[in-house]
PDB file of C-alpha atoms in Angstrom:
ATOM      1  CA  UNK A   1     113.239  95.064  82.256  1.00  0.00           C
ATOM      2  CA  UNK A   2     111.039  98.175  81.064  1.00  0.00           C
ATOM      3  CA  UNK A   3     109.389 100.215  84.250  1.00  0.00           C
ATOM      4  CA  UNK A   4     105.473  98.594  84.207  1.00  0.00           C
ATOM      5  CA  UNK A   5     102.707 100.882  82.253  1.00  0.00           C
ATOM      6  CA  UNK A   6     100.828 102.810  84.677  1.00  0.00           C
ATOM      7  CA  UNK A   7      97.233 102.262  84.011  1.00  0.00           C
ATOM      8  CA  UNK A   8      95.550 104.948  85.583  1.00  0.00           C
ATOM      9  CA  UNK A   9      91.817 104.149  86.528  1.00  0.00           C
ATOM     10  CA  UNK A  10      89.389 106.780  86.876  1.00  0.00           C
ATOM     11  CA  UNK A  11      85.720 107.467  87.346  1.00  0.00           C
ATOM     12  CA  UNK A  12      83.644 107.893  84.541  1.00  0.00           C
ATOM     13  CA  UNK A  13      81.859 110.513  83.596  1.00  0.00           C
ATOM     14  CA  UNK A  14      79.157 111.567  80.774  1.00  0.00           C
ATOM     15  CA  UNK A  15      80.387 115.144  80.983  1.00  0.00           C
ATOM     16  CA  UNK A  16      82.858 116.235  78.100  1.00  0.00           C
ATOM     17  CA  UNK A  17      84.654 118.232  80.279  1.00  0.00           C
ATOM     18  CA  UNK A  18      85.444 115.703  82.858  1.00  0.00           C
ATOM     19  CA  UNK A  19      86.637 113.225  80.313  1.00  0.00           C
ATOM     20  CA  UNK A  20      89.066 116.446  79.283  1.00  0.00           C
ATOM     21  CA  UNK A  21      90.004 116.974  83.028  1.00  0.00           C
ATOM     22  CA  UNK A  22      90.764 112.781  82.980  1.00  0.00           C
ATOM     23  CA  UNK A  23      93.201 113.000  79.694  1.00  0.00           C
ATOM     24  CA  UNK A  24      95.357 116.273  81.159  1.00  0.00           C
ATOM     25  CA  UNK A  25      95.003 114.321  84.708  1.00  0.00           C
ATOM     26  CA  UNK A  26      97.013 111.094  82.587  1.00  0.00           C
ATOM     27  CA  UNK A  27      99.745 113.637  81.012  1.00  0.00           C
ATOM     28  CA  UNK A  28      99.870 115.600  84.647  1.00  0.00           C
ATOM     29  CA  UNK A  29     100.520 111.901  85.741  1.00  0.00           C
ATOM     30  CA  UNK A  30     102.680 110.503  83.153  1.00  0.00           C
ATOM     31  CA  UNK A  31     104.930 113.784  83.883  1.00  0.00           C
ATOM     32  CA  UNK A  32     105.398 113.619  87.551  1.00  0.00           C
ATOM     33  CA  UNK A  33     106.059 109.529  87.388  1.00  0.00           C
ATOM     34  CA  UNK A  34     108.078 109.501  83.942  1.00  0.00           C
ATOM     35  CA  UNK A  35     105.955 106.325  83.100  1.00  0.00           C
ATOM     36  CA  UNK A  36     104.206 105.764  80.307  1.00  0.00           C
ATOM     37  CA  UNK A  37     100.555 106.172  81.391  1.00  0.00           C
ATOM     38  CA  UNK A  38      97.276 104.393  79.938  1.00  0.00           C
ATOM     39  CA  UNK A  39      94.079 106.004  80.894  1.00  0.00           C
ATOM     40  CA  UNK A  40      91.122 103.736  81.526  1.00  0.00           C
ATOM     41  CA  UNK A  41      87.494 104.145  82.892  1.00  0.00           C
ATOM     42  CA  UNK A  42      86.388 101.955  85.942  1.00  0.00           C
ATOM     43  CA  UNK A  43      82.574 102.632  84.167  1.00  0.00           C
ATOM     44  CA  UNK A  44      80.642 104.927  82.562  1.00  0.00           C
ATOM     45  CA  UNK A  45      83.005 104.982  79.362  1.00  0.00           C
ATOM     46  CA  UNK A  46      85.068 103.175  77.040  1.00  0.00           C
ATOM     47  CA  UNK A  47      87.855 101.802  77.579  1.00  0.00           C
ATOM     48  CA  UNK A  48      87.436 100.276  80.934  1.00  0.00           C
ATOM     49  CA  UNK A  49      89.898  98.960  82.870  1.00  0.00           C
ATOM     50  CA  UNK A  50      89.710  95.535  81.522  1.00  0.00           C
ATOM     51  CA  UNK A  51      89.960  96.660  77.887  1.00  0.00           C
ATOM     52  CA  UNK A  52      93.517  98.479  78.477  1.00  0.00           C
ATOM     53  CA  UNK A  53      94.960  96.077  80.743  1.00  0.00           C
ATOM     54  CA  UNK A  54      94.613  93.567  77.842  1.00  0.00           C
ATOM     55  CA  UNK A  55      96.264  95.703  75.368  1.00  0.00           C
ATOM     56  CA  UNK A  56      99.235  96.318  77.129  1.00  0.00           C
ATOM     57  CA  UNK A  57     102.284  94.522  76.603  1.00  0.00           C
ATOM     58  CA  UNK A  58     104.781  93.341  79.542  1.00  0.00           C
ATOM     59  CA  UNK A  59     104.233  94.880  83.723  1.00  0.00           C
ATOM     60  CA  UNK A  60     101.659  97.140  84.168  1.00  0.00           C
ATOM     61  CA  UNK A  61     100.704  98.722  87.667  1.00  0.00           C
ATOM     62  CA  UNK A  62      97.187 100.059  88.398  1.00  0.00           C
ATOM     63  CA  UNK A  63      96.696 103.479  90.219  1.00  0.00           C
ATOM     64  CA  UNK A  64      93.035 104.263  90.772  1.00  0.00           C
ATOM     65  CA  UNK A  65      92.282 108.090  90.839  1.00  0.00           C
ATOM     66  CA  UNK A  66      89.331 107.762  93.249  1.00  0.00           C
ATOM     67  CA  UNK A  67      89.556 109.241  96.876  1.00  0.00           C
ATOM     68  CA  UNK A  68      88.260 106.627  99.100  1.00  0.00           C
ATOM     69  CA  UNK A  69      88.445 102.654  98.835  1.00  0.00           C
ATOM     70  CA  UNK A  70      85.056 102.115  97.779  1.00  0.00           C
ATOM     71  CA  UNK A  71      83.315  99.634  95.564  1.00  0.00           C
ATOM     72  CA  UNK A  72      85.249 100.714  92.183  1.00  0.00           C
ATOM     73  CA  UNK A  73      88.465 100.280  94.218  1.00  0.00           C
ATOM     74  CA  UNK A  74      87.737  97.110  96.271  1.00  0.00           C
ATOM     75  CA  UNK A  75      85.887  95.310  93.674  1.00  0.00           C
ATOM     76  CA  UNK A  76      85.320  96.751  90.270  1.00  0.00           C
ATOM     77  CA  UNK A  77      88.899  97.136  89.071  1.00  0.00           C
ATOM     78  CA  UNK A  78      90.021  93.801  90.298  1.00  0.00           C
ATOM     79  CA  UNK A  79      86.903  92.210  88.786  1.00  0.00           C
ATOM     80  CA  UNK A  80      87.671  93.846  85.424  1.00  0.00           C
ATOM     81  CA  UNK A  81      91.392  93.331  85.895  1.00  0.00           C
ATOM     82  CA  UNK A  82      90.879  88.860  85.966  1.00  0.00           C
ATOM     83  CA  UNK A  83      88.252  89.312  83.056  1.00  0.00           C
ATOM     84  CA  UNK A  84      90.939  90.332  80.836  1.00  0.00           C
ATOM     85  CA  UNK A  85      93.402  87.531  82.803  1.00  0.00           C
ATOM     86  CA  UNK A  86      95.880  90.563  83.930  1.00  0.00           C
ATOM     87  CA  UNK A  87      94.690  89.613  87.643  1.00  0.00           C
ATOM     88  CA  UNK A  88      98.362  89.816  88.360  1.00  0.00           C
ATOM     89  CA  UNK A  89      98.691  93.467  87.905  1.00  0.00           C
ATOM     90  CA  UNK A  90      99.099  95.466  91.588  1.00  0.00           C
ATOM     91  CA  UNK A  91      96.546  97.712  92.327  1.00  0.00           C
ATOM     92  CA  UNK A  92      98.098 100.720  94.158  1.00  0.00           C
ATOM     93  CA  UNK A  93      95.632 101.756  97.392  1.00  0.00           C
ATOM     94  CA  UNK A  94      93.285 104.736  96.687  1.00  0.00           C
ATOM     95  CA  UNK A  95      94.091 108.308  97.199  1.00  0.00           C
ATOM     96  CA  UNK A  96      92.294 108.792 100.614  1.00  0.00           C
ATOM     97  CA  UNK A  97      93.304 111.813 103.083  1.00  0.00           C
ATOM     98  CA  UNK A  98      96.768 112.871 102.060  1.00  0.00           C
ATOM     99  CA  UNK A  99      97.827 115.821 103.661  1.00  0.00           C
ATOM    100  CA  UNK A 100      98.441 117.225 100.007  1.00  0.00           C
ATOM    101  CA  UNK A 101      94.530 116.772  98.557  1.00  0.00           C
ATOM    102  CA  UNK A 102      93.318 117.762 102.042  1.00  0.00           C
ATOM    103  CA  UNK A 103      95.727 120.915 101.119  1.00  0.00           C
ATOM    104  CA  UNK A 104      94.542 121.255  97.647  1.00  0.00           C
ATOM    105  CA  UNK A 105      91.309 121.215  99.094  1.00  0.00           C
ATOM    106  CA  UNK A 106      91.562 123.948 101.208  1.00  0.00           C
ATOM    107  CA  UNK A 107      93.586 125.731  98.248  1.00  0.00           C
ATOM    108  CA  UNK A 108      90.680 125.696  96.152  1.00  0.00           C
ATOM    109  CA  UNK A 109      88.083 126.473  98.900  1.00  0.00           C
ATOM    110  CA  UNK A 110      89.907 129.747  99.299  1.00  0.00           C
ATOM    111  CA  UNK A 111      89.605 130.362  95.826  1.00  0.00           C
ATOM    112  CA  UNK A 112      86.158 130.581  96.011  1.00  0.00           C
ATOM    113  CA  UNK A 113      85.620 132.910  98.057  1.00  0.00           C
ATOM    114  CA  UNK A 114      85.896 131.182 101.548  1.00  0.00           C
ATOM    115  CA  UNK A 115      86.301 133.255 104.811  1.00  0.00           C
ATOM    116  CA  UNK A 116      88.233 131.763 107.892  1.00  0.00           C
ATOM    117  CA  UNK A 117      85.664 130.548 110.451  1.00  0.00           C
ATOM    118  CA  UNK A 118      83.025 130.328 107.820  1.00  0.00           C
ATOM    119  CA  UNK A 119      81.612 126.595 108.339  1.00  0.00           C
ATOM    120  CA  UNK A 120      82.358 124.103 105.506  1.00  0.00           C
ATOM    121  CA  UNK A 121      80.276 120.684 103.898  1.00  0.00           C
ATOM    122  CA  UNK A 122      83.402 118.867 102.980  1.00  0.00           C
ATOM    123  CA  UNK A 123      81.487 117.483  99.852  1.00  0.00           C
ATOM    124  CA  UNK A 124      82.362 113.337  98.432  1.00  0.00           C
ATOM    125  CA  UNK A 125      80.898 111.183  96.431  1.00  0.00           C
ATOM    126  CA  UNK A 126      79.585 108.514  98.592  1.00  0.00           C
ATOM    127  CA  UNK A 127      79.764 105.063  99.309  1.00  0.00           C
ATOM    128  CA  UNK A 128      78.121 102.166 101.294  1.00  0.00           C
ATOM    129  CA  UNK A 129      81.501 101.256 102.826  1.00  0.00           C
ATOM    130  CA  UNK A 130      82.256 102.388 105.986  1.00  0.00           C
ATOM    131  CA  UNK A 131      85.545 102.414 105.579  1.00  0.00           C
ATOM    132  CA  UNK A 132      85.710 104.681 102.597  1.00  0.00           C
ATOM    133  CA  UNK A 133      83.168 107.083 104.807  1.00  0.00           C
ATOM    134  CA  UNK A 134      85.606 107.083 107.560  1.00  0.00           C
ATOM    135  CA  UNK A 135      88.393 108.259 104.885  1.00  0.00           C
ATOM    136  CA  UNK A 136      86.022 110.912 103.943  1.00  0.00           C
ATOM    137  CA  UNK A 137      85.500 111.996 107.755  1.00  0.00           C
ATOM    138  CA  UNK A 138      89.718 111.978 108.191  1.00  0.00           C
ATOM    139  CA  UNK A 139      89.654 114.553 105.552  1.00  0.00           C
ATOM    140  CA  UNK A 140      87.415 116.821 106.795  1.00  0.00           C
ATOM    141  CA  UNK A 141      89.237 116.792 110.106  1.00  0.00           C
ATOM    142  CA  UNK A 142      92.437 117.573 108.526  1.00  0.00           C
ATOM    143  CA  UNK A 143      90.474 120.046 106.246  1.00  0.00           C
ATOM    144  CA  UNK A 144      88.936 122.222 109.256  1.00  0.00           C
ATOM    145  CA  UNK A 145      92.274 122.823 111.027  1.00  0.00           C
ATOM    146  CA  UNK A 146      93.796 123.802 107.332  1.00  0.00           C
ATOM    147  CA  UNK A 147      90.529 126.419 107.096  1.00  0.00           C
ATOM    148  CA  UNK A 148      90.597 127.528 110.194  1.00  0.00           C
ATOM    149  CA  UNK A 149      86.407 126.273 110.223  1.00  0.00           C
ATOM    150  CA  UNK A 150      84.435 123.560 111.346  1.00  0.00           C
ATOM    151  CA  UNK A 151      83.758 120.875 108.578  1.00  0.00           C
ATOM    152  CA  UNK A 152      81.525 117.898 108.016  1.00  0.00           C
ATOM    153  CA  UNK A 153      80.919 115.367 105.846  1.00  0.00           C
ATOM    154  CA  UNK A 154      78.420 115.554 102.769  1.00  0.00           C
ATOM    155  CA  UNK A 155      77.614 112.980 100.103  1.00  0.00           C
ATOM    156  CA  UNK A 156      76.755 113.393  96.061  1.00  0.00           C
ATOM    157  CA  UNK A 157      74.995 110.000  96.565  1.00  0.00           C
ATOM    158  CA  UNK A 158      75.088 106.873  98.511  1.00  0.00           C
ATOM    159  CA  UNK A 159      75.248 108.203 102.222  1.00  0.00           C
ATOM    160  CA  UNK A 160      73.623 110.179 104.261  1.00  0.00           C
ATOM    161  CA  UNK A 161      73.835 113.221 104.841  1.00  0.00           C
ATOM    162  CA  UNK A 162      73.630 114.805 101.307  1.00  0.00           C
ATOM    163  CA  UNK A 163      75.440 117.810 100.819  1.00  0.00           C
ATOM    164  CA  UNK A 164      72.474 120.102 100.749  1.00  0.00           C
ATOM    165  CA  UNK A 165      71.228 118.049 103.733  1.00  0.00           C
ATOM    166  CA  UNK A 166      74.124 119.218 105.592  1.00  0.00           C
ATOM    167  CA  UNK A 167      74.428 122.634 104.204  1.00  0.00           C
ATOM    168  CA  UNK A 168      70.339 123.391 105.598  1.00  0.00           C
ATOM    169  CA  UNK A 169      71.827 121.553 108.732  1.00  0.00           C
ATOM    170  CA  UNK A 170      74.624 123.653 109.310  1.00  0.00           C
ATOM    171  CA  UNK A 171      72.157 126.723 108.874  1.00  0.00           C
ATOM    172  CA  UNK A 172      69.344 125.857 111.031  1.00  0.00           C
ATOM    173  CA  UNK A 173      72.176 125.206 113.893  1.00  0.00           C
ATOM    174  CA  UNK A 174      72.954 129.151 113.289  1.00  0.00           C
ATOM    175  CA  UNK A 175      74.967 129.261 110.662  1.00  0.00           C
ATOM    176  CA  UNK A 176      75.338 132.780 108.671  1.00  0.00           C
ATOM    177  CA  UNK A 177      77.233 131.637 105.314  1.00  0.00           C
ATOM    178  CA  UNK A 178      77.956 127.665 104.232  1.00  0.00           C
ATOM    179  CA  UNK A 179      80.826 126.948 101.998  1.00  0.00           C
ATOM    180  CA  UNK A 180      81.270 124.183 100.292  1.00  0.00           C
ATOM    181  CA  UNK A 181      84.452 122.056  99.661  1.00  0.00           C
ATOM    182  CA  UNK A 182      84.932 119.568  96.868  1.00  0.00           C
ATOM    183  CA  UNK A 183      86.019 115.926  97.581  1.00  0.00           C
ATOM    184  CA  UNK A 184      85.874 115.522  94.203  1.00  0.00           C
ATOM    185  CA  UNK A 185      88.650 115.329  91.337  1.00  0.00           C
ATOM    186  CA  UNK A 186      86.954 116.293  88.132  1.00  0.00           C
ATOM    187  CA  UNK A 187      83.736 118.045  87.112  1.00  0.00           C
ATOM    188  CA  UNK A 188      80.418 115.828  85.950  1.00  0.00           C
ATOM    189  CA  UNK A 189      77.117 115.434  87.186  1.00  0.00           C
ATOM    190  CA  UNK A 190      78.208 115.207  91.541  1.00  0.00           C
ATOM    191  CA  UNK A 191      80.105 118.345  91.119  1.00  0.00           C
ATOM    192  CA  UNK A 192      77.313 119.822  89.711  1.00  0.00           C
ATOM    193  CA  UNK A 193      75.246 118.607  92.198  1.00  0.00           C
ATOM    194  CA  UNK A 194      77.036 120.821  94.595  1.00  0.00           C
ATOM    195  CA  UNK A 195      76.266 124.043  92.894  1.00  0.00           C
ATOM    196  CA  UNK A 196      72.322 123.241  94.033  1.00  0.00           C
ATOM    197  CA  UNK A 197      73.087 122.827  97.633  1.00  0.00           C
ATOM    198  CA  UNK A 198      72.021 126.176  98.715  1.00  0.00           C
ATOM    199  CA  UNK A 199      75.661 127.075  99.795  1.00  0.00           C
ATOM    200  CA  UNK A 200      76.911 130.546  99.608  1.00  0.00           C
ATOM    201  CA  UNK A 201      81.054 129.322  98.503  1.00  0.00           C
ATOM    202  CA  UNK A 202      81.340 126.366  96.103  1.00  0.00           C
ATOM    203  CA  UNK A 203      84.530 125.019  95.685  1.00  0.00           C
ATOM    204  CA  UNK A 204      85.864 123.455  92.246  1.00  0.00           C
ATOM    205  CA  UNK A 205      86.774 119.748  91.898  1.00  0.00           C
ATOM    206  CA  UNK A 206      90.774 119.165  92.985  1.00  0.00           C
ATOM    207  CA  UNK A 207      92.206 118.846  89.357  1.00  0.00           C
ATOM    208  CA  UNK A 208      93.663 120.711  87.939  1.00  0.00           C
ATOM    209  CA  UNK A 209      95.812 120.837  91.428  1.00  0.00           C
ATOM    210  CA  UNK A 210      99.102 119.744  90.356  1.00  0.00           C
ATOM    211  CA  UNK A 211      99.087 117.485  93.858  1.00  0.00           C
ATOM    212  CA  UNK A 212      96.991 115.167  92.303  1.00  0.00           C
ATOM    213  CA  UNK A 213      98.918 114.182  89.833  1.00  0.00           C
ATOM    214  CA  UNK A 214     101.955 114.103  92.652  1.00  0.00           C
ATOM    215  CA  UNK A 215     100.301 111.873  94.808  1.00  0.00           C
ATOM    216  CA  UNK A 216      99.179 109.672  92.104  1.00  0.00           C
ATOM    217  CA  UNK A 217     102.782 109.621  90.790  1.00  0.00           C
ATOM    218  CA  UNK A 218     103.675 108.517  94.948  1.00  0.00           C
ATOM    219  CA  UNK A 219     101.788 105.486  94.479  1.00  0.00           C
ATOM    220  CA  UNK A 220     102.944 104.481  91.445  1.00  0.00           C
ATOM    221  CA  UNK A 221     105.885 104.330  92.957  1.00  0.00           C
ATOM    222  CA  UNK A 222     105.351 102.358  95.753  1.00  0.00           C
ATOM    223  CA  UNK A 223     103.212  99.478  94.049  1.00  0.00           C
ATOM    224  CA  UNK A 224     106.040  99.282  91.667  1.00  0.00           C
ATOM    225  CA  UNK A 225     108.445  98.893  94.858  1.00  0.00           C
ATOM    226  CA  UNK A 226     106.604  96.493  96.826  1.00  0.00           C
ATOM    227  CA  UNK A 227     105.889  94.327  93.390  1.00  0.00           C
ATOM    228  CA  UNK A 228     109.701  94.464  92.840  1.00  0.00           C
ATOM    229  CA  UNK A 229     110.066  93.103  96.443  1.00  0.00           C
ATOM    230  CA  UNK A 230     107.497  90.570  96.470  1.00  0.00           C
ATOM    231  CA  UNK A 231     109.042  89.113  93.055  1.00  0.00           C
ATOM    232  CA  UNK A 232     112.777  88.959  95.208  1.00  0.00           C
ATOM    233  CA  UNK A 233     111.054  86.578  97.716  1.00  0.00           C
ATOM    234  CA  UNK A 234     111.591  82.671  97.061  1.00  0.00           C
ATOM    235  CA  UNK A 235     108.526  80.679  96.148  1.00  0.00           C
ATOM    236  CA  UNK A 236     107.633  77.836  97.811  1.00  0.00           C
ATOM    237  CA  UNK A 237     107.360  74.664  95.402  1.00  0.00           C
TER     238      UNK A 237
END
């Protein structure tokens, strides 16, 4: 039997270059796995999730490219997965903190411009879940010992604080110069957001950080092991 298609899910976006930063993010992807990859939106854009999952033939394994288990994760992709009766397909676990995005992170922070000690807004998108916030506050942890700075949490939209919420925070506790970090994986309309949060440093999205497409390429791997080991268990019936 043929490896499964890797569908990989991402975020839409409106802005032409983030669609661009999706498509090199599925051959980045496709080249560190050796799978044949099948890019889908989880909204926003055509083809969604469902769409692609119904045109592919045989196993197919779905990697979201989001950074926290939020709604798109939990119930989005699954939704649009059993609309298009594929509701058997795995859906590998989202990206979260891994030590190698926290250390693209910090990569691209020092591209900017950061200086060590200089405090950092870690900036995300956001969610209503409180577990997805907690995976944003692990990163910024692991992110202010990598920076040798102080770092906390900002949102795009959805929680509180925003990122220029915490940037104005950060100064009137006596803060010279704010940096900003992106928890973010491609440009569109959050990124931009972060240019117009009064911060001195802002960071560019992750991609094109070749440890994306690594750690996307990791879980690939693993739903494809665990689905392997699930089908060696008997059934009961």
């Amino acid at each position: 039997m043929s490896a499964p298609t890797l569908l990989l899910a991402v975020h839409g976006t409106r802005d032409p270059e983030g669609a661009r930063t999706a498509r090199r993010l599925a051959a980045a992807t496709a080249a560190a796995s050796g799978a044949r990859v099948r890019l889908a939106f989880a909204d926003v854009r055509d083809p969604d999730v469902g769409q692609v999952a119904a045109a592919v033939d045989g196993p197919l394994v779905v990697v979201p490219a989001f950074l926290a288990s939020g709604y798109h994760v939990r119930v989005d992709i699954p939704e649009q997965l059993a609309r298009a009766g594929r509701s058997e397909a795995p859906v590998a676990p989202a990206l979260g903190a891994d030590p190698r995005l926290v250390a693209a992170a910090a990569r691209r922070l020092a591209r900017a411009g950061h200086r060590r000690g200089e405090p950092v807004v870690l900036a995300a998108a956001g969610s209503s879940d409180p577990g997805a916030l907690a995976e944003v506050e692990r990163a910024a942890r692991a992110l202010s010992v990598l920076a040798g700075a102080p770092v906390e949490p900002g949102y795009a939209a959805t929680a509180a604080p925003t990122v220029a919420e915490a940037v104005r925070g950060l100064r009137a506790r006596g803060a010279g110069r704010v940096a900003v970090a992106s928890w973010l994986l491609a440009p569109g309309l959050f990124q931009e957001r972060l240019s117009r949060s009064g911060a001195d440093t802002v960071a560019g999205p992750l991609c094109p950080d070749p440890a994306v497409a690594r750690v996307l390429a990791d879980r690939y791997a693993t739903a494809c092991a665990e689905a392997g080991e699930r089908a060696l268990v008997p059934q009961a019936g």
